[in-house]
């Protein structure tokens, strides 16, 4: 038994040496043969690593932006199309809610003196917004509860409008026209310090006004969209349930009047989408691997035909059929796994470049490397099987006569 | 008292060619003792190589019994036959059949791989055999760097390296010029004098006459040619 095992290893070692010599001896052909595997594995590794990086940074920025908030959008019923101030106050009073800010925005034309700018975004905010985001105001004052209840024509303007209308002039205290109505500039804002999930999706506003004023500009008095800030440590699912219960009462239990979106549900959807994308791309990459496998099979079949005499001679000298089979299997296995390892290296290099360009995190995925190497090894054995079997079945007499 | 090495009784070999069933070897009886030097002499197409394949366990007869060194060949599996070839027989083919990618030394080592001999021991024995056939200065040459006669010597070294009981040579001088052919035949003579069992297959009367015993094969029929001695 031990002797058989030793014999086996002597032979195995020789097979590995001869296979490597064969692969090296036909450098160009070997390279072309493994190109398919190499490209397939490179694609798999680059895809998985890059997508992992993207989803990692998306998730972390989502959770930092959306920590402790949820957004509500109201479609309303026939009787009630949005929420009024009392409704909003009632929601603010819930014990899991710290406060809320309505989202009211519209596109307007802004003018001052002889010049004007159209397509500017006006966003209505409440006093609570400025209390939770004190860094927004860079000069002048924030909007307060009095502005809100008086529906005052006061505004804060962003950097772009400062540059357009107030070059060399201090804007605070000056006036400008929004949709033909005179407004007093009470301050300047910059949203650089407060990335919010809403600004990420709708672009940042150019002008901030009291939300009540913004509603009036829209000829409306009901809020249809708002962000809820949760009380410290409140669970977003529980808070969502509490808000839903309160709003169900407001809408007299009619169905489908509003949707509450928690950040974790956005994350889930995002991850699901990324997962689907990875699966799809991995599917395409695995087609490349199968094509690579067929390339290897083709090369091995050619090799068996070319080496008919060698096979016949080895059999005459005492090689058992399965030893011939093992020899060819080892050769296709080595060929394929060399391609796989090169593919892993190239794929990692590519993902370092890609993650650098996209500014996402580069994380080496051990799973992806194992997948790449394992897949190429499997391809080598599966597609090498038929040629190796063919070689082992050759009749030594016919093989030796062929010269 | 000589010891029987192999014994063939009533060996027939047929080949199917389309509709035709060709009778290649016809009722062959052949017995060979250890230490004999036997020539099989016959014209081209007479069935010499077919007979050699059967003696060498590369092929099996259609009918008849063949016992080699106590082994009944028709009962054996392909794997067992491979081991018998490895242990019992050293083949020497007409065109030496060296692997072009391997140097002389590694070509000679080849049978030892399948005998499971470890690399160091293989190397030592292969070197010894190359010295024996007078190629100690050509061990690292590749086949295309060797003359025809040298290639055939490498093939002989390869046949000898596993220390088989029988050297089975099929027209070993067929591709050589007369002078180198004579040198190779000289080598066989020496090996025979050392007590090795040799079968020399040839269509050349002169070559056959080196052997102590000659059998003739014509159209697949074997006849004993009696003792011949080299003049
Ligand atoms: N595999 C085969 N199939 C059909 N006919 C064969 C086969 N091998 C040999 N023969 C025929 O058998 C005869 C003897 O061949 P062979 O033994 O090679 O002769 P020799 O070696 O004496 O020249 C030839 O006529 C040859 O055509
Ligand atoms: Mg012949």
XYZ file of C-alpha atoms and ligand atoms in Angstrom:
662
model
C 0.000 0.000 0.000
C 2.726 2.405 1.038
C 4.734 1.337 -1.972
C 1.787 2.080 -4.262
C 1.399 5.519 -2.718
C 5.085 6.233 -3.232
C 4.837 5.091 -6.840
C 1.880 7.389 -7.281
C 3.764 10.410 -5.979
C 6.823 9.666 -8.101
C 4.567 9.649 -11.134
C 2.541 12.699 -10.059
C 5.680 14.732 -9.581
C 6.898 13.784 -13.031
C 3.505 14.701 -14.519
C 3.632 18.155 -12.966
C 7.182 18.754 -14.226
C 6.386 17.558 -17.738
C 3.142 19.543 -17.865
C 4.873 22.730 -16.845
C 7.564 22.064 -19.451
C 4.892 21.536 -22.073
C 3.033 24.692 -21.097
C 6.268 26.666 -21.081
C 7.480 25.022 -24.283
C 4.393 26.316 -26.106
C 4.350 29.756 -24.507
C 2.337 31.573 -27.143
C -0.184 28.813 -27.591
C -0.593 28.353 -23.837
C -1.114 32.079 -23.394
C -3.773 32.241 -26.083
C -5.455 29.192 -24.612
C -5.743 30.607 -21.105
C -6.772 34.067 -22.316
C -10.460 33.210 -21.980
C -10.040 31.983 -18.410
C -7.849 34.962 -17.608
C -10.413 37.479 -18.878
C -13.275 35.673 -17.151
C -11.550 35.555 -13.770
C -10.297 39.135 -14.102
C -13.875 40.260 -14.762
C -15.293 38.287 -11.839
C -12.701 39.608 -9.374
C -12.904 43.229 -10.566
C -16.713 43.163 -10.519
C -17.109 41.668 -7.092
C -14.440 43.857 -5.477
C -15.696 47.059 -7.088
C -19.362 46.413 -6.357
C -18.459 45.524 -2.767
C -16.611 48.832 -2.477
C -19.501 50.805 -3.970
C -22.122 49.176 -1.780
C -19.875 49.625 1.259
C -19.512 53.366 0.784
C -23.166 53.796 -0.238
C -24.300 52.033 2.896
C -22.036 54.048 5.165
C -23.015 57.391 3.635
C -26.687 56.423 3.770
C -26.576 55.484 7.373
C -24.668 58.649 8.340
C -27.063 60.850 6.347
C -30.211 59.092 7.279
C -29.455 58.232 10.865
C -32.495 59.033 12.966
C -34.705 60.342 10.174
C -37.500 59.085 8.040
C -39.378 60.660 5.192
C -43.119 60.766 4.636
C -44.792 61.526 1.361
C -48.524 62.104 1.171
C -50.711 61.298 -1.811
C -53.865 62.047 0.156
C -57.512 61.127 -0.290
C -60.341 62.974 -2.041
C -61.308 64.657 1.204
C -57.825 65.540 2.416
C -54.926 66.105 0.046
C -52.191 67.000 2.544
C -51.346 67.936 6.122
C -52.075 71.314 7.718
C -50.142 72.992 10.508
C -52.238 71.347 13.232
C -51.559 67.909 11.781
C -47.837 68.673 11.682
C -47.922 69.898 15.282
C -49.706 66.738 16.316
C -47.020 64.587 14.683
C -44.289 66.677 16.319
C -45.939 65.928 19.645
C -45.538 62.153 19.301
C -43.106 60.808 21.879
C -40.799 59.065 19.385
C -40.603 62.214 17.209
C -38.196 65.048 18.014
C -39.375 67.319 15.227
C -40.099 67.521 11.547
C -39.362 69.734 8.584
C -41.779 70.024 5.690
C -40.381 69.807 2.184
C -41.993 72.399 -0.054
C -40.176 73.426 -3.154
C -40.908 75.126 -6.440
C -39.115 76.551 -9.447
C -39.235 80.308 -9.733
C -37.872 83.321 -11.517
C -35.685 85.585 -9.410
C -34.900 89.187 -10.376
C -33.141 92.233 -8.997
C -32.520 95.517 -10.731
C -32.334 94.862 -14.454
C -31.191 91.227 -14.307
C -33.063 88.028 -13.672
C -32.435 84.310 -13.286
C -35.125 81.731 -14.016
C -35.433 78.089 -12.940
C -34.233 78.788 -9.419
C -35.261 76.338 -6.727
C -37.053 77.764 -3.719
C -37.248 75.475 -0.723
C -39.549 76.075 2.228
C -38.110 75.319 5.669
C -39.379 75.624 9.210
C -37.669 76.891 12.344
C -36.981 73.328 13.520
C -34.834 72.738 10.448
C -32.541 75.602 11.359
C -32.351 74.465 14.971
C -31.205 70.969 14.009
C -28.884 72.219 11.268
C -27.304 75.350 12.792
C -24.328 75.217 10.379
C -26.530 75.981 7.377
C -26.623 79.736 8.057
C -23.273 81.305 7.210
C -24.253 84.988 7.639
C -27.242 86.926 8.938
C -30.000 85.084 10.791
C -32.008 81.908 10.494
C -35.736 81.768 9.778
C -37.848 81.595 12.945
C -41.324 80.755 14.164
C -42.529 84.337 13.671
C -41.527 84.318 9.972
C -43.377 81.050 9.751
C -46.646 82.156 11.297
C -46.612 85.552 9.506
C -45.789 83.962 6.165
C -43.153 86.718 5.894
C -41.459 87.520 2.615
C -37.976 86.882 3.932
C -35.341 84.583 2.499
C -31.838 83.152 2.786
C -29.880 82.913 -0.428
C -27.232 80.438 -1.504
C -23.747 81.103 -2.933
C -24.882 81.066 -6.557
C -27.376 83.904 -6.181
C -24.921 85.896 -4.085
C -22.554 85.819 -6.995
C -25.224 86.653 -9.622
C -26.990 89.533 -7.899
C -24.747 90.842 -5.146
C -21.274 91.098 -6.587
C -19.348 93.375 -4.212
C -22.459 94.164 -2.144
C -23.482 92.744 1.243
C -26.804 91.009 0.439
C -28.126 90.991 4.013
C -30.880 93.580 4.285
C -31.147 93.977 0.496
C -34.241 92.920 -1.423
C -34.949 90.845 -4.538
C -38.034 89.680 -6.405
C -39.227 86.077 -6.316
C -41.987 85.455 -8.862
C -42.548 89.197 -8.858
C -42.971 89.478 -5.072
C -40.393 91.551 -3.138
C -38.440 89.549 -0.516
C -35.915 90.743 2.047
C -32.665 88.804 2.277
C -32.058 88.092 5.973
C -29.130 85.742 5.650
C -26.894 83.505 3.553
C -26.742 79.730 3.626
C -24.501 76.987 2.408
C -25.547 73.332 2.499
C -21.979 72.078 2.252
C -21.936 71.050 5.894
C -25.303 69.344 5.924
C -25.643 66.784 3.241
C -29.198 65.634 3.422
C -30.841 62.759 1.727
C -33.383 65.084 0.061
C -30.731 67.370 -1.399
C -28.958 64.287 -2.716
C -32.019 63.271 -4.725
C -33.445 66.681 -5.766
C -30.362 68.862 -5.983
C -29.622 71.642 -3.527
C -31.957 74.669 -3.328
C -30.933 78.201 -4.306
C -33.263 80.056 -1.904
C -34.677 79.156 1.521
C -37.983 80.734 2.660
C -40.410 79.947 5.520
C -42.372 76.854 4.506
C -45.645 78.695 4.959
C -44.455 81.337 2.499
C -43.393 78.610 0.092
C -46.860 77.049 0.298
C -48.365 80.430 -0.509
C -46.041 80.798 -3.520
C -47.408 77.441 -4.684
C -51.014 78.603 -4.050
C -51.311 75.791 -1.560
C -51.746 75.426 2.162
C -51.127 71.749 2.736
C -47.819 69.909 3.181
C -47.407 66.709 1.125
C -43.838 65.776 1.977
C -41.727 66.077 5.094
C -38.784 64.648 6.970
C -39.255 63.402 10.518
C -36.396 63.616 13.028
C -36.656 60.847 15.590
C -36.215 61.271 19.312
C -32.782 60.206 20.590
C -32.371 56.443 20.429
C -35.836 55.839 18.992
C -36.183 52.720 16.830
C -37.090 53.771 13.306
C -39.547 50.878 12.809
C -41.399 51.679 16.044
C -41.465 55.395 15.205
C -42.715 54.576 11.726
C -45.555 52.538 13.290
C -46.439 55.375 15.642
C -46.551 57.962 12.829
C -48.564 55.592 10.673
C -51.144 55.140 13.458
C -51.478 58.901 13.923
C -51.759 59.584 10.199
C -54.295 56.771 9.729
C -56.553 58.750 12.077
C -55.929 61.977 10.098
C -56.890 60.254 6.840
C -59.872 58.449 8.426
C -58.272 55.061 7.819
C -58.407 55.343 4.074
C -55.882 53.132 2.313
C -52.798 54.287 0.406
C -52.854 57.947 1.464
C -49.175 58.150 2.393
C -45.866 56.262 2.470
C -43.260 56.300 5.174
C -39.719 55.548 4.068
C -37.113 54.596 6.628
C -33.427 54.696 5.774
C -33.034 50.997 6.389
C -35.630 50.282 3.723
C -33.721 52.493 1.261
C -30.554 50.619 2.128
C -32.287 47.286 1.638
C -33.549 48.268 -1.793
C -30.131 49.596 -2.737
C -28.391 46.435 -1.629
C -30.914 44.303 -3.432
C -30.303 46.250 -6.632
C -26.526 45.965 -6.279
C -26.885 42.263 -5.571
C -28.922 41.771 -8.714
C -26.415 43.740 -10.726
C -23.537 41.647 -9.378
C -25.396 38.443 -10.177
C -26.104 39.610 -13.700
C -22.516 40.669 -14.377
C -21.154 37.529 -12.737
C -23.399 35.558 -15.073
C -21.857 37.306 -18.060
C -18.366 36.727 -16.643
C -19.057 33.033 -16.157
C -19.942 32.773 -19.834
C -16.393 33.997 -20.479
C -15.148 31.225 -18.192
C -17.098 28.580 -20.083
C -15.762 29.931 -23.376
C -12.287 29.778 -21.821
C -12.957 26.168 -20.827
C -13.890 25.296 -24.386
C -10.621 26.903 -25.509
C -8.729 24.665 -23.108
C -10.596 21.594 -24.286
C -9.781 22.446 -27.892
C -6.098 22.933 -27.082
C -5.951 19.670 -25.115
C -7.627 17.712 -27.910
C -5.101 19.107 -30.385
C -2.328 18.253 -27.972
C -3.536 14.653 -27.614
C -3.565 14.249 -31.395
C -0.104 15.780 -31.733
C 1.301 13.594 -29.005
C -0.177 10.294 -30.138
C 3.298 8.769 -30.491
C 4.365 9.985 -27.075
C 1.277 8.425 -25.520
C 1.832 5.136 -27.372
C 5.464 5.048 -26.329
C 4.673 5.728 -22.683
C 2.132 2.939 -22.729
C 4.673 0.567 -24.286
C 7.130 1.521 -21.535
C 4.594 0.594 -18.880
C 2.214 3.519 -18.335
C -1.237 2.409 -17.181
C -4.179 4.129 -18.938
C -5.181 6.119 -15.875
C -1.626 7.412 -15.525
C -1.920 8.867 -19.015
C -5.301 10.314 -18.059
C -3.862 11.865 -14.896
C -1.016 13.365 -16.911
C -3.352 15.176 -19.312
C -5.737 16.199 -16.539
C -2.856 17.716 -14.604
C -1.799 19.583 -17.711
C -5.205 21.143 -18.346
C -5.670 21.777 -14.622
C -2.328 23.593 -14.391
C -2.961 25.511 -17.591
C -6.341 26.671 -16.349
C -5.270 27.497 -12.814
C -2.285 29.494 -14.068
C -4.794 31.526 -16.087
C -6.996 31.788 -13.013
C -4.219 33.021 -10.745
C -3.068 35.548 -13.351
C -6.714 36.621 -13.638
C -6.986 37.113 -9.878
C -3.848 39.270 -9.877
C -5.045 41.309 -12.846
C -8.548 41.599 -11.403
C -7.225 42.918 -8.086
C -5.024 45.410 -9.893
C -7.998 46.558 -11.949
C -10.180 46.944 -8.874
C -7.508 48.970 -7.070
C -7.540 51.343 -10.051
C -11.347 51.387 -10.298
C -11.966 51.961 -6.596
C -9.366 54.715 -6.651
C -11.054 56.420 -9.589
C -14.498 56.140 -8.016
C -13.204 57.053 -4.570
C -14.736 54.014 -2.951
C -13.155 51.632 -0.524
C -10.900 48.803 -1.790
C -11.572 45.624 0.155
C -9.941 42.350 -0.912
C -12.714 39.801 -1.055
C -11.338 36.398 -0.082
C -14.557 34.883 -1.353
C -14.023 36.390 -4.799
C -10.441 35.109 -4.979
C -11.527 31.636 -3.892
C -14.303 31.765 -6.479
C -11.898 32.788 -9.257
C -9.262 30.167 -8.455
C -11.826 27.468 -7.701
C -13.783 28.172 -10.855
C -10.702 28.011 -13.069
C -9.523 24.796 -11.403
C -12.956 23.275 -11.986
C -12.967 24.445 -15.604
C -9.536 22.834 -16.138
C -10.676 19.482 -14.777
C -14.110 19.470 -16.401
C -12.955 20.531 -19.844
C -9.728 18.504 -19.602
C -11.618 15.330 -18.791
C -12.702 14.339 -22.284
C -9.291 14.935 -23.946
C -7.500 13.088 -21.113
C -9.888 10.190 -21.420
C -9.311 10.108 -25.172
C -5.541 10.006 -24.600
C -5.798 7.176 -22.084
C -7.837 5.087 -24.524
C -5.333 5.299 -27.391
C -4.100 1.937 -28.581
C -0.288 1.895 -28.257
C 0.192 -0.150 -31.447
C -1.753 2.316 -33.608
C -0.083 5.186 -31.814
C 3.439 3.883 -32.490
C 2.676 3.004 -36.106
C 1.601 6.565 -36.863
C 5.190 7.685 -37.442
C 19.115 -27.387 -18.256
C 17.640 -24.203 -19.698
C 14.713 -22.348 -18.197
C 11.639 -21.519 -20.335
C 11.043 -17.763 -20.664
C 7.933 -17.821 -22.796
C 5.863 -20.335 -24.664
C 3.390 -19.728 -27.498
C 1.004 -22.400 -28.634
C -1.352 -22.183 -31.602
C -1.283 -18.407 -31.830
C -3.550 -16.922 -34.500
C -4.107 -13.278 -35.275
C -6.800 -11.908 -37.540
C -7.372 -8.347 -38.662
C -10.705 -7.170 -39.949
C -10.295 -4.968 -43.018
C -13.757 -3.942 -44.178
C -15.525 -7.164 -45.178
C -12.292 -9.112 -45.343
C -10.909 -11.023 -42.379
C -7.171 -11.217 -42.838
C -5.240 -14.080 -41.255
C -1.941 -12.427 -40.275
C -0.396 -14.991 -37.882
C -1.111 -18.630 -38.579
C -0.935 -21.246 -35.816
C 2.363 -20.143 -34.382
C 4.269 -22.298 -31.887
C 7.323 -20.677 -30.399
C 9.237 -21.387 -27.240
C 12.096 -19.338 -25.940
C 14.504 -19.980 -23.085
C 16.191 -17.488 -20.832
C 19.499 -16.243 -22.197
C 18.690 -17.061 -25.809
C 19.455 -14.753 -28.725
C 16.734 -15.270 -31.300
C 16.206 -13.687 -34.699
C 12.829 -13.535 -36.427
C 13.584 -13.216 -40.129
C 10.966 -12.468 -42.758
C 10.078 -10.172 -45.633
C 8.132 -6.974 -45.198
C 4.454 -7.551 -44.498
C 4.974 -11.108 -43.306
C 3.659 -10.359 -39.786
C 6.887 -9.732 -37.879
C 5.716 -6.602 -36.116
C 2.383 -8.203 -35.327
C 4.227 -11.067 -33.696
C 6.451 -8.667 -31.788
C 3.407 -6.798 -30.456
C 2.010 -10.051 -29.124
C 5.321 -11.137 -27.598
C 5.661 -7.653 -26.085
C 2.133 -7.735 -24.609
C 1.102 -4.674 -26.591
C -1.486 -6.757 -28.379
C -3.341 -9.979 -27.664
C -3.748 -12.943 -30.039
C -7.143 -13.807 -31.503
C -6.627 -17.380 -30.366
C -3.933 -19.559 -28.834
C -2.137 -19.479 -25.523
C 0.820 -17.358 -24.553
C 2.603 -17.832 -21.254
C 5.311 -15.269 -20.425
C 7.508 -15.956 -17.430
C 4.688 -17.893 -15.788
C 1.958 -15.355 -16.625
C -0.959 -16.420 -18.815
C -1.334 -13.296 -20.930
C -4.930 -13.562 -22.113
C -6.167 -13.473 -18.501
C -4.617 -10.111 -17.769
C -6.142 -6.664 -17.509
C -4.717 -3.745 -19.395
C -3.110 -2.391 -16.226
C -1.466 -5.748 -15.473
C -0.157 -5.950 -19.034
C 1.333 -2.471 -18.629
C 3.186 -3.661 -15.537
C 4.446 -6.776 -17.307
C 5.739 -4.617 -20.163
C 7.409 -2.375 -17.641
C 9.120 -5.206 -15.726
C 9.744 -7.893 -18.342
C 10.329 -6.200 -21.668
C 12.668 -3.611 -23.099
C 11.412 -2.380 -26.471
C 13.683 -1.078 -29.209
C 11.816 0.311 -32.206
C 13.001 0.918 -35.744
C 12.936 4.702 -35.419
C 14.222 4.969 -31.908
C 11.044 6.758 -30.654
C 12.734 9.164 -28.286
C 10.711 12.058 -26.880
C 12.137 15.123 -28.650
C 11.576 17.497 -25.726
C 13.643 15.414 -23.290
C 17.396 14.992 -23.220
C 19.028 11.570 -23.488
C 19.153 11.100 -19.737
C 15.478 11.839 -19.197
C 14.500 9.664 -22.137
C 16.360 6.771 -20.563
C 14.702 7.455 -17.194
C 11.224 7.088 -18.664
C 10.476 3.393 -17.848
C 11.664 3.941 -14.268
C 9.001 6.613 -13.732
C 6.287 4.041 -14.308
C 8.161 1.599 -12.069
C 7.887 4.255 -9.361
C 11.625 4.700 -8.851
C 12.478 7.986 -7.087
C 14.320 10.689 -9.096
C 17.847 10.288 -7.655
C 17.883 6.546 -8.149
C 16.441 7.007 -11.671
C 19.188 9.408 -12.581
C 21.911 7.124 -11.267
C 20.658 4.101 -13.187
C 20.059 6.068 -16.393
C 23.610 7.434 -16.268
C 24.950 3.940 -15.734
C 23.078 2.665 -18.793
C 24.169 5.554 -21.015
C 27.743 4.772 -19.994
C 27.122 1.138 -20.838
C 26.106 2.038 -24.413
C 29.074 4.422 -24.731
C 27.250 7.766 -24.498
C 28.572 9.123 -21.198
C 29.506 12.358 -22.989
C 26.069 12.818 -24.595
C 23.771 12.546 -21.588
C 22.379 16.068 -21.801
C 21.999 16.127 -25.570
C 18.546 16.250 -27.058
C 17.553 13.669 -29.686
C 17.922 16.147 -32.565
C 21.512 16.771 -31.435
C 22.380 13.066 -31.784
C 23.179 10.962 -34.853
C 20.897 8.085 -35.833
C 23.251 5.536 -34.316
C 23.527 7.501 -31.083
C 19.755 7.828 -30.906
C 19.410 4.084 -31.260
C 21.955 3.600 -28.459
C 19.867 5.871 -26.245
C 16.863 3.723 -27.116
C 18.852 0.617 -26.173
C 19.875 2.214 -22.876
C 16.201 2.990 -22.238
C 15.268 -0.622 -22.994
C 17.969 -1.861 -20.596
C 17.449 0.545 -17.721
C 14.601 -1.312 -16.005
C 16.674 -4.489 -16.164
C 13.981 -6.414 -18.092
C 14.190 -10.130 -18.847
C 13.742 -9.633 -22.578
C 15.121 -7.153 -25.102
C 12.664 -6.966 -27.973
C 14.093 -5.167 -31.012
C 12.072 -4.498 -34.178
C 14.437 -3.716 -37.087
C 16.738 -1.657 -34.842
C 19.186 -1.012 -37.685
C 16.537 -0.345 -40.316
C 17.163 3.382 -40.333
C 20.941 3.237 -39.971
C 23.770 3.080 -42.485
C 25.817 -0.122 -42.658
C 28.674 1.001 -40.456
C 26.583 2.310 -37.582
C 24.278 -0.661 -38.033
C 27.247 -2.935 -37.457
C 28.216 -1.043 -34.305
C 24.694 -1.381 -32.934
C 24.709 -5.089 -33.753
C 28.033 -5.352 -31.943
C 26.356 -3.892 -28.873
C 23.582 -6.493 -29.054
C 26.257 -9.198 -29.350
C 27.875 -7.970 -26.151
C 24.543 -7.853 -24.356
C 23.867 -11.426 -25.438
C 27.271 -12.473 -24.179
C 26.333 -10.909 -20.830
C 23.494 -13.426 -20.729
C 20.564 -11.253 -21.758
C 17.572 -12.692 -23.589
C 17.167 -10.980 -26.972
C 14.726 -11.152 -29.857
C 15.905 -9.453 -33.028
C 13.248 -8.871 -35.646
C 14.592 -8.191 -39.126
C 14.118 -8.666 -42.842
C 17.910 -8.740 -43.327
C 19.606 -12.151 -43.499
C 22.922 -10.669 -42.502
C 21.491 -9.040 -39.384
C 19.664 -12.233 -38.489
C 22.876 -14.198 -38.721
C 24.220 -12.493 -35.598
C 21.729 -14.495 -33.527
C 22.372 -18.031 -32.395
C 18.885 -19.129 -33.371
C 16.860 -17.925 -36.365
C 13.168 -18.505 -37.086
C 11.630 -17.617 -40.430
C 8.225 -16.037 -40.877
C 6.588 -15.957 -44.280
C 2.935 -14.977 -44.771
C 2.308 -15.406 -41.084
C 3.707 -18.906 -40.891
C 6.651 -19.587 -38.634
C 9.324 -22.147 -39.382
C 12.350 -23.000 -37.292
C 15.546 -22.116 -39.143
C 17.885 -24.021 -36.870
C 21.079 -22.788 -35.307
C 22.915 -20.121 -37.184
C 26.315 -18.859 -36.336
C 27.786 -15.580 -37.316
C 30.572 -15.940 -39.755
N -4.055 -2.777 -37.411
C -4.039 -3.449 -38.584
N -5.174 -3.534 -39.294
C -5.179 -4.200 -40.463
N -4.119 -4.802 -40.991
C -2.965 -4.762 -40.332
C -2.860 -4.085 -39.081
N -1.577 -4.177 -38.645
C -0.918 -4.918 -39.588
N -1.750 -5.253 -40.589
C -1.380 -6.044 -41.751
O -0.767 -7.213 -41.299
C 0.297 -7.589 -42.150
C 1.578 -7.780 -41.350
O 1.998 -6.529 -40.869
P 3.325 -6.398 -39.989
O 3.226 -7.319 -38.831
O 3.503 -4.974 -39.702
O 4.432 -6.890 -40.999
P 6.005 -6.701 -40.961
O 6.368 -6.103 -39.692
O 6.538 -8.092 -41.131
O 6.355 -5.852 -42.132
C 0.406 -6.489 -43.192
O -0.185 -6.942 -44.374
C -0.364 -5.353 -42.622
O -0.985 -4.626 -43.636
Mg 7.400 -4.296 -39.210
